[in-house]
One Martini backbone bead per residue (centre of mass of N, CA, C, O) as a GRO file, in nm:
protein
  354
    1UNK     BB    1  -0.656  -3.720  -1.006
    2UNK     BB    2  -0.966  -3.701  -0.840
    3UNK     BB    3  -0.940  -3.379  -0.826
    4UNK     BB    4  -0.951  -3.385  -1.177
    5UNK     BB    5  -1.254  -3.574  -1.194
    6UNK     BB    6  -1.446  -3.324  -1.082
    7UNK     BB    7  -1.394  -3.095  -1.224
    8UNK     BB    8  -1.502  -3.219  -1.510
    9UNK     BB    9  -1.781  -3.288  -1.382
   10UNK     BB   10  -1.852  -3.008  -1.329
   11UNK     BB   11  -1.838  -2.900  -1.596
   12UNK     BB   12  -2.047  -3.099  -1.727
   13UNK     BB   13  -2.248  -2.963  -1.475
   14UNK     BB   14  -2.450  -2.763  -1.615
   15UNK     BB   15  -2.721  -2.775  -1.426
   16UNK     BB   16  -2.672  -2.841  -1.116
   17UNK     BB   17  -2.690  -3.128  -1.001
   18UNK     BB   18  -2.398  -3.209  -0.884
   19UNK     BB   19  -2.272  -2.966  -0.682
   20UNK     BB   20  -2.287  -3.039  -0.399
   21UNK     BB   21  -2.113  -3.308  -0.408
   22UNK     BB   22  -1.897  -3.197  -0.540
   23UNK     BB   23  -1.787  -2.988  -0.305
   24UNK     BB   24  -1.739  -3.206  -0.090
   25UNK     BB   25  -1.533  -3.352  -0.230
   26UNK     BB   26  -1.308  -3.161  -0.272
   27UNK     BB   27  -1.248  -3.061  -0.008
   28UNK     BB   28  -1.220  -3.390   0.081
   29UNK     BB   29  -0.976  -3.398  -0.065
   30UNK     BB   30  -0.772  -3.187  -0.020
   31UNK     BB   31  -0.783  -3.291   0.297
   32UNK     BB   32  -0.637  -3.567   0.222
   33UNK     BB   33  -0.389  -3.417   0.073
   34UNK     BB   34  -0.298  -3.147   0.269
   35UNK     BB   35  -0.438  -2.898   0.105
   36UNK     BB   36  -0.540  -2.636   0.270
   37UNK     BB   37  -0.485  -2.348   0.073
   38UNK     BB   38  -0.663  -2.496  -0.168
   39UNK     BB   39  -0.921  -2.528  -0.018
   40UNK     BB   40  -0.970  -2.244   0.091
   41UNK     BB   41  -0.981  -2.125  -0.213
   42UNK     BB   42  -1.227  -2.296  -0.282
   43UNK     BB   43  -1.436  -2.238  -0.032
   44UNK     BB   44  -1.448  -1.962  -0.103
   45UNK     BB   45  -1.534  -1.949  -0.415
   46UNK     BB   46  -1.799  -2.158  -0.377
   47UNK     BB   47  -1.921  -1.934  -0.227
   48UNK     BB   48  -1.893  -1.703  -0.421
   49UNK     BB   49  -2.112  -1.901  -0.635
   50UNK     BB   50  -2.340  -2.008  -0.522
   51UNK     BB   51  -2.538  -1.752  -0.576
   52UNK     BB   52  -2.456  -1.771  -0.902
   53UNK     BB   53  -2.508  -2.012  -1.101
   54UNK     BB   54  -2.646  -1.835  -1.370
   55UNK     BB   55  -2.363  -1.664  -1.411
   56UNK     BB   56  -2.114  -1.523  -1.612
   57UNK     BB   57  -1.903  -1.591  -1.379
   58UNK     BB   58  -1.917  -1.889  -1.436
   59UNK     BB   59  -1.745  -1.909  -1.687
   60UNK     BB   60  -1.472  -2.061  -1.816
   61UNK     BB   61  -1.186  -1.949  -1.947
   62UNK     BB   62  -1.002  -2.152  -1.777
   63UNK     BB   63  -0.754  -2.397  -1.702
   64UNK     BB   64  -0.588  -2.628  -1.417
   65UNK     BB   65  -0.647  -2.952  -1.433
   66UNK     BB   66  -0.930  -2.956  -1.461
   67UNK     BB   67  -1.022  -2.622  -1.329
   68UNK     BB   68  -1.209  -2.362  -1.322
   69UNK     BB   69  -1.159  -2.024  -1.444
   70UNK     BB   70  -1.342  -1.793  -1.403
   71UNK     BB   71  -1.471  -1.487  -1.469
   72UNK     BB   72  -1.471  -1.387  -1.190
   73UNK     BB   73  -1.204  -1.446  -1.090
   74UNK     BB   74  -1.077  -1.279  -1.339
   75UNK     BB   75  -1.204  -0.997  -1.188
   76UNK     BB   76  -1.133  -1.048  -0.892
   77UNK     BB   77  -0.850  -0.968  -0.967
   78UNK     BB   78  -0.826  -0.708  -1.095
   79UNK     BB   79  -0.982  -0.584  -0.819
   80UNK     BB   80  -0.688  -0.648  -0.664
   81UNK     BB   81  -0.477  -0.496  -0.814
   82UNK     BB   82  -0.611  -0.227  -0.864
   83UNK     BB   83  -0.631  -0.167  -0.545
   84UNK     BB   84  -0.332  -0.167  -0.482
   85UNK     BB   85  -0.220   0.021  -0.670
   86UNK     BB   86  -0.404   0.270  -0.523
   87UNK     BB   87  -0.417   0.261  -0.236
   88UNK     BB   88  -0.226   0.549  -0.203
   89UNK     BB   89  -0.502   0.709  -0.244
   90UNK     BB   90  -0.781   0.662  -0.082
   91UNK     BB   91  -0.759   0.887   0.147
   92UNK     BB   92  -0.754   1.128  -0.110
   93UNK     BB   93  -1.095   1.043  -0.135
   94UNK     BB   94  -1.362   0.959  -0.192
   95UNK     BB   95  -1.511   0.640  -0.234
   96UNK     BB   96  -1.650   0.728  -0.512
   97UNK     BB   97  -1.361   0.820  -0.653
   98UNK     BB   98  -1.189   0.565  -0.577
   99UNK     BB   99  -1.417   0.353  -0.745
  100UNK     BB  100  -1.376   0.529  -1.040
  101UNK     BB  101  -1.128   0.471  -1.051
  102UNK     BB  102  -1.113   0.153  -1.084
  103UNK     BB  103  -1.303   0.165  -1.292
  104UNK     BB  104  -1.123   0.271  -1.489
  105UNK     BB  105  -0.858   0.100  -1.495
  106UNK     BB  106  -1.034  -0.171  -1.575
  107UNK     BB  107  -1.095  -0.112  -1.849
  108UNK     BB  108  -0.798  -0.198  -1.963
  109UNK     BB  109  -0.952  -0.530  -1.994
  110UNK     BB  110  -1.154  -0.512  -2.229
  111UNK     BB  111  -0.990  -0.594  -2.416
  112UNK     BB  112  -0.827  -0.856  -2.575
  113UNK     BB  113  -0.544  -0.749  -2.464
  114UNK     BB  114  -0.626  -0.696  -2.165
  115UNK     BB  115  -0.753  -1.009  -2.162
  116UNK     BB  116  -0.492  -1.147  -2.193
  117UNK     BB  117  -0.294  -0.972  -1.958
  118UNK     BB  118  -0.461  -1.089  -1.737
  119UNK     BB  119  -0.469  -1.405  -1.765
  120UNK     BB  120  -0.141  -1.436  -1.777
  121UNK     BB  121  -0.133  -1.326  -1.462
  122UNK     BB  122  -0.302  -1.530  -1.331
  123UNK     BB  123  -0.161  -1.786  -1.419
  124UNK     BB  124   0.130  -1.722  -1.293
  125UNK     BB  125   0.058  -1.639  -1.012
  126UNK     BB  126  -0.098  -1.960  -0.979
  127UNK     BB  127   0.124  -2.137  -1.071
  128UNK     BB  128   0.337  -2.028  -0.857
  129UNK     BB  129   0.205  -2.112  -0.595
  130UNK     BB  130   0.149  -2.415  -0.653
  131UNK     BB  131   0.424  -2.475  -0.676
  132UNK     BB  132   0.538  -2.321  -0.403
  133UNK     BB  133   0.333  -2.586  -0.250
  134UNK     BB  134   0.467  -2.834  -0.356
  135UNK     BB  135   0.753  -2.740  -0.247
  136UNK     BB  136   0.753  -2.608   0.043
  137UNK     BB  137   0.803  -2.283   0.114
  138UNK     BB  138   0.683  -2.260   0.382
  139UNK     BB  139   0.910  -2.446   0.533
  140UNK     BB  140   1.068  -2.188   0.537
  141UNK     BB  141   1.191  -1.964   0.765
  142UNK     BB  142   1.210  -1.709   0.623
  143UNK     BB  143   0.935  -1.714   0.464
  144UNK     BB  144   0.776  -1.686   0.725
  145UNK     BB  145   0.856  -1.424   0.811
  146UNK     BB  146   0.751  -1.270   0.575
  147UNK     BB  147   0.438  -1.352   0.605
  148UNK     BB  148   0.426  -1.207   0.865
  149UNK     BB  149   0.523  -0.947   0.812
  150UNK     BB  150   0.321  -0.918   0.616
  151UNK     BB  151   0.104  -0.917   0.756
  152UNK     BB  152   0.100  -0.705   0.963
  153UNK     BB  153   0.062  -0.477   0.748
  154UNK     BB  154  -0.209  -0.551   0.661
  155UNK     BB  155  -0.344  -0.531   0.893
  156UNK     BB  156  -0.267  -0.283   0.982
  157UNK     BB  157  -0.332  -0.123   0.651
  158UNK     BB  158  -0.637  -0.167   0.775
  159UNK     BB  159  -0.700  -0.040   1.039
  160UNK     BB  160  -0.594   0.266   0.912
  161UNK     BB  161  -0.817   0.254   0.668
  162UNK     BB  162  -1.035   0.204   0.898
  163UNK     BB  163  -0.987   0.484   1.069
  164UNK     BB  164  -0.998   0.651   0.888
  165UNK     BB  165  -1.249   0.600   0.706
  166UNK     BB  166  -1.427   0.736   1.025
  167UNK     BB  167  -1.219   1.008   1.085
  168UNK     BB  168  -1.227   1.149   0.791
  169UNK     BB  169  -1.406   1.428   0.741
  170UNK     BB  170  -1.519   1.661   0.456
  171UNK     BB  171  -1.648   1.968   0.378
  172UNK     BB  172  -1.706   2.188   0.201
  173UNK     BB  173  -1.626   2.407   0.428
  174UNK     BB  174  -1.341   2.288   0.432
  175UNK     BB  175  -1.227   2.359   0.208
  176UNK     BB  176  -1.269   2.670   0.176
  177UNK     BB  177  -1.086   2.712   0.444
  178UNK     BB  178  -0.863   2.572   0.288
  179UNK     BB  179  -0.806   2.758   0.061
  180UNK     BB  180  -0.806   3.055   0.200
  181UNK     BB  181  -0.547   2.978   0.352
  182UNK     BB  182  -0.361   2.871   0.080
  183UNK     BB  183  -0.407   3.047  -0.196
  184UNK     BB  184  -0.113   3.077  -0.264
  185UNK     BB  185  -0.071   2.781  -0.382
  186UNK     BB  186  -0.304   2.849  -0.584
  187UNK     BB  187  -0.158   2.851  -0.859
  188UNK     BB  188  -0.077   2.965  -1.238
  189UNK     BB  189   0.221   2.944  -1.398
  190UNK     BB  190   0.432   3.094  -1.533
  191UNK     BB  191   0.415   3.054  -1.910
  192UNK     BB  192   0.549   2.921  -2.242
  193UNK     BB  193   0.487   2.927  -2.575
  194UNK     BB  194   0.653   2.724  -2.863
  195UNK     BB  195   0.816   2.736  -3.156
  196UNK     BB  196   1.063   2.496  -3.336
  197UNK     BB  197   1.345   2.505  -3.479
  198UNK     BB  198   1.508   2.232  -3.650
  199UNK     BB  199   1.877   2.129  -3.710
  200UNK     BB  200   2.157   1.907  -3.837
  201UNK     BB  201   2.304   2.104  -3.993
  202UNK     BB  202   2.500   2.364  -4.105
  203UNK     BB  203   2.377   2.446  -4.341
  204UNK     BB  204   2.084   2.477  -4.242
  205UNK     BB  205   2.161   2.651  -4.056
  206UNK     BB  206   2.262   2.915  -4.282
  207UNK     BB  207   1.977   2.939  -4.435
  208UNK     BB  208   1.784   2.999  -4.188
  209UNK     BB  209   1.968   3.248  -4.071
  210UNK     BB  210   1.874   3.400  -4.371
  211UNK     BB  211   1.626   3.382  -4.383
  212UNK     BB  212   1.571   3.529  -4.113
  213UNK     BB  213   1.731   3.796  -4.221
  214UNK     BB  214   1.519   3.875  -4.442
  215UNK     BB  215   1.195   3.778  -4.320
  216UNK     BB  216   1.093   3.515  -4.321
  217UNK     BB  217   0.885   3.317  -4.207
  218UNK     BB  218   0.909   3.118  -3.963
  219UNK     BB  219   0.676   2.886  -4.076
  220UNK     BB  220   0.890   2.869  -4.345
  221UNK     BB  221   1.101   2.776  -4.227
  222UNK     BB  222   1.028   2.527  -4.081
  223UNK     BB  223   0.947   2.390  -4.334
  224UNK     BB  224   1.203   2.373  -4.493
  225UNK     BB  225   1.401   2.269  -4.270
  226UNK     BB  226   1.342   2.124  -4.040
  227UNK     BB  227   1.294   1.804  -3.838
  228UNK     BB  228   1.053   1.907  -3.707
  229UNK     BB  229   0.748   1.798  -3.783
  230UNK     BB  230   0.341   1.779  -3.860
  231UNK     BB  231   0.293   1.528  -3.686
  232UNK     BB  232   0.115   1.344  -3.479
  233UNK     BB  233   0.368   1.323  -3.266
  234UNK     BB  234   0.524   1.630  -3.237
  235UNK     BB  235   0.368   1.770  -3.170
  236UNK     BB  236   0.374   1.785  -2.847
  237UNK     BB  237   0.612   1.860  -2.699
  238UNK     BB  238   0.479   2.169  -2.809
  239UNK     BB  239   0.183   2.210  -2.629
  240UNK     BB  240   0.267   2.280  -2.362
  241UNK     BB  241   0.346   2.458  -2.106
  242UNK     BB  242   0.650   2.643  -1.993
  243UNK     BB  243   0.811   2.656  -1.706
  244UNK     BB  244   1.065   2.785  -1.504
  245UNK     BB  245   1.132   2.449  -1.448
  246UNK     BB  246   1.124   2.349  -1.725
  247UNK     BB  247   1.187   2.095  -1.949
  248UNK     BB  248   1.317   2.149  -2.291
  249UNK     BB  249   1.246   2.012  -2.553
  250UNK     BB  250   1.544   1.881  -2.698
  251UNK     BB  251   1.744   2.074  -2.494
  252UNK     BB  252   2.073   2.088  -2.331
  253UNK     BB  253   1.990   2.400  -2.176
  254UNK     BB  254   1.714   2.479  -2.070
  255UNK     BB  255   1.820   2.752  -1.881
  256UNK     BB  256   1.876   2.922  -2.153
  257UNK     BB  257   1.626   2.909  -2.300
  258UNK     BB  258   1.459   3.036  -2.066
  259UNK     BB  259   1.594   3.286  -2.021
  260UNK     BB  260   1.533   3.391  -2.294
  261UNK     BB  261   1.267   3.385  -2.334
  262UNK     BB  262   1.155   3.589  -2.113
  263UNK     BB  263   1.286   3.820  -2.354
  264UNK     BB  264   1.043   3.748  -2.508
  265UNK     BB  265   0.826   3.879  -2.748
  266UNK     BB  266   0.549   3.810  -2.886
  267UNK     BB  267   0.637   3.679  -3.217
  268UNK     BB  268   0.935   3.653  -3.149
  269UNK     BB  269   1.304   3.540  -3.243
  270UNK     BB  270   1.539   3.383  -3.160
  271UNK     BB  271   1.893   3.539  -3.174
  272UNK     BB  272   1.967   3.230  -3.108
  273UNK     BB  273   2.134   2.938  -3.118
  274UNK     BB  274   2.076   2.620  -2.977
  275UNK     BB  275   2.122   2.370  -2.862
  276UNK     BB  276   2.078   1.998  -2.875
  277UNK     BB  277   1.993   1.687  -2.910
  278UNK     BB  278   2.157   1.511  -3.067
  279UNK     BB  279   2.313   1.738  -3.310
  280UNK     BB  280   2.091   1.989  -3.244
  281UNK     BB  281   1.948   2.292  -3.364
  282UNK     BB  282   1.764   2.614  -3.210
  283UNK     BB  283   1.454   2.772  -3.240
  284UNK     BB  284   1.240   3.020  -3.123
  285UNK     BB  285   0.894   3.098  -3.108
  286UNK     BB  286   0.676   3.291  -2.968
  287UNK     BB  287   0.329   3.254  -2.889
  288UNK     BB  288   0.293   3.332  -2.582
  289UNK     BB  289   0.216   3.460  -2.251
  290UNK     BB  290   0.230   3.395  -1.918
  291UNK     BB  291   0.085   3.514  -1.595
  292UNK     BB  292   0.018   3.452  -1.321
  293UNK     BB  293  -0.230   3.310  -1.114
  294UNK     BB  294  -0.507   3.271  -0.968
  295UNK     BB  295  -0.698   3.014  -0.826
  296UNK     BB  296  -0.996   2.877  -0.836
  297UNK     BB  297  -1.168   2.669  -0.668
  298UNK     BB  298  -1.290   2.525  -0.916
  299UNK     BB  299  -0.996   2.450  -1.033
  300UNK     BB  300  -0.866   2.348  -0.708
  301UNK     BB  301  -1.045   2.142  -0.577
  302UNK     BB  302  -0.919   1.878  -0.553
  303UNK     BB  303  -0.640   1.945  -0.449
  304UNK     BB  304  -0.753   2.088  -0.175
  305UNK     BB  305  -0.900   1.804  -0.113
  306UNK     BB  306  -0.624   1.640  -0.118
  307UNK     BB  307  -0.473   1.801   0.115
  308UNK     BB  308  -0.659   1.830   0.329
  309UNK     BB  309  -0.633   1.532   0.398
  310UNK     BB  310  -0.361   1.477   0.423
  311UNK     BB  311  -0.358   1.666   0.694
  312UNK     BB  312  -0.539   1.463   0.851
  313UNK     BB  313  -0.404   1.218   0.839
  314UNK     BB  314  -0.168   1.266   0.985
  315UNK     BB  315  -0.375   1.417   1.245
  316UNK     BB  316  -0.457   1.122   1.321
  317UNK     BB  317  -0.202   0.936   1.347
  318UNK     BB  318  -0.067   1.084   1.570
  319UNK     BB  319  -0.336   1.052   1.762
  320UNK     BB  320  -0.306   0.729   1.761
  321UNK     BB  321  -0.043   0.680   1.841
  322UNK     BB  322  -0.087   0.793   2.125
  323UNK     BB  323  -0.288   0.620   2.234
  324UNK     BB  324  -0.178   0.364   2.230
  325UNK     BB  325   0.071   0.426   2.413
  326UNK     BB  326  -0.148   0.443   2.644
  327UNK     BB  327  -0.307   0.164   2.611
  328UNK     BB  328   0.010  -0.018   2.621
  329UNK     BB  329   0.211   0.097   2.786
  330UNK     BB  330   0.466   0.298   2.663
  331UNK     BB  331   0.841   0.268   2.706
  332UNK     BB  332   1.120   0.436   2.605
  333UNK     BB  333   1.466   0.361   2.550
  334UNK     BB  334   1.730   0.606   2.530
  335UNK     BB  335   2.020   0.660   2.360
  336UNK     BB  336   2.196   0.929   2.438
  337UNK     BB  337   2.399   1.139   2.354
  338UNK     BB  338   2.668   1.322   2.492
  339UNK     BB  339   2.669   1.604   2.749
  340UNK     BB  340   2.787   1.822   2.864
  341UNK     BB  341   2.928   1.982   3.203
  342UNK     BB  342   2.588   1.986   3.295
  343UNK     BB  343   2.505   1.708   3.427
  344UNK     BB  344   2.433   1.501   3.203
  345UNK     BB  345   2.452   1.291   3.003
  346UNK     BB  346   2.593   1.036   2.925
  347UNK     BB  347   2.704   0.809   2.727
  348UNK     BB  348   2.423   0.578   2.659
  349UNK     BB  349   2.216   0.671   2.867
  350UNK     BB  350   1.906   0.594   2.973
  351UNK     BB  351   1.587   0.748   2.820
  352UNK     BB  352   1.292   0.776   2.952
  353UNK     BB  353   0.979   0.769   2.796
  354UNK     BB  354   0.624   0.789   2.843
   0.00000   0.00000   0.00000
């Protein structure tokens, strides 16, 4: 077709000598074409590329019937991706840290794997696109519904973002403020580190338990019978600390290890064979035992600010919600279920609630 001989002349016209005609032709190729959604995105691109014509972000990356997607289009891509993602998050931090948050993200997409994962993603959502909007996907009554349904909440949870973003307001006094309502939350909880020797066989359990009961140090038994090794992989299992709720890895029945763990003191050995996943047995030495304690506001500062924002963020839309209604001169008619020989309302009457 003529407007992907305008594309190659596009890539061809280094120099961008005839860069606004060949926009023009594009634009009303397009439009003679009935395509007004693929107009729509060039026009935005090609707006959006207008004021940077000599920027790295103009470099074409891939082609699509020789039409080029450039190195810009495919980074506004991932940071389109990677904010619908973070979405829920948006207004549990303040803006220049929900900002970096996505620029660490975005990291993940710098390596050769990483832009070739993104590449992948946006061509494919781009032919799939391309194809049901060739295919008239459109005019199909359901998918027009879901469009609009979609459209609504987008525009909704537009509106949400940009309301809390305008009256949602923490400072350092509230902070503070709300830690100390709320101190008693913000503890770091009781919990034990251990080292665990595993065995798989019968046998070796037996052996074990005679090192052990002979006084050979644990350590030693470790190296000799167990099946967990200090590789790369491993030690992380058990490096971190292990909570009263917490699942004990390797263990089939955590809350037996850790009742049994909470009555060792610190390099005892537990007294008895625990059994394990895949048909492994376990012993524990305990390493630490840590007491709950409270946290300073400096170690749950994050926390505490992301709570509170939570709770305001609730009473926020609370109060929208009310005004809305009063707006908008909402009336409620619920039907309520029946009540007792005292004069209620019977079953399904309708109870206005203005």
């Amino acid at each position: 077709p003529a407007v992907a001989y305008l594309f190659a002349a596009e890539t061809a016209d280094r120099d961008g000598k005839w860069k606004e005609s060949i926009n023009a032709l594009v634009l009303e190729g397009l439009s003679a074409l009935g395509r007004e959604d693929a107009r729509a995105f060039q026009a935005a691109r090609r707006t959006s590329l207008a004021s940077r014509p000599d920027d790295a972000g103009s470099r074409p990356v891939a082609e699509i019937g020789g039409e080029p997607i450039t190195e810009l289009d495919l980074q506004s891509f991932a940071r389109r991706m990677v904010t619908a993602q973070l979405a829920p998050q948006r207004n549990m931090m303040t803006a220049d840290a929900f900002g970096k948050l996505v620029d660490a993200q975005l990291e993940s997409f710098r390596t050769p794997e990483g832009r070739r994962q993104l590449l992948d993603a946006y061509l494919g959502q781009e032919l799939l696109y391309r194809e049901a909007l060739a295919g008239r996907q459109f005019d199909r009554k359901e998918v027009q519904e879901q469009i609009a349904e979609v459209r609504r909440q987008i525009l909704g949870n537009a509106f949400v973002d940009d309301y809390v973003g305008r009256n949602l307001h923490v400072s350092d006094t509230d902070v503070q403020n709300a830690y100390e309502a709320h101190k008693a939350e913000y503890v770091e909880p009781e919990a034990v580190k251990v080292e665990v020797l595993a065995v798989d066989t019968a046998d070796a359990k037996k052996q074990a338990s005679e090192a052990l009961d002979a006084g050979t140090d644990f350590a030693k038994v470790r190296e000799q019978f167990s099946t967990i090794r200090a590789t790369p992989g491993e030690p992380a299992l058990f490096d971190e600390w292990i909570t009263r709720e917490a699942r004990v890895p390797l263990a089939a029945d955590s809350k037996a290890v850790l009742a049994h763990l909470w009555t060792l003191n610190r390099g005892e050995v537990s007294k008895k064979w625990f059994e394990g996943e895949g048909g492994r047995w376990l012993r524990f030495r305990l390493v630490e035992h840590r007491k709950e304690r409270p946290l300073t506001l400096a170690e749950c500062r994050d926390r505490v600010e992301r709570d509170l924002r939570l709770r305001k963020q609730e009473d926020l839309l609370k109060e929208l919600q009310r005004s809305l209604e009063a707006k908008y001169k909402v009336v409620v008619h619920e039907a309520e279920p029946t009540k007792g020989s005292d004069g209620g309302a019977a079953k399904g009457q309708p109870a206005t609630r203005k």
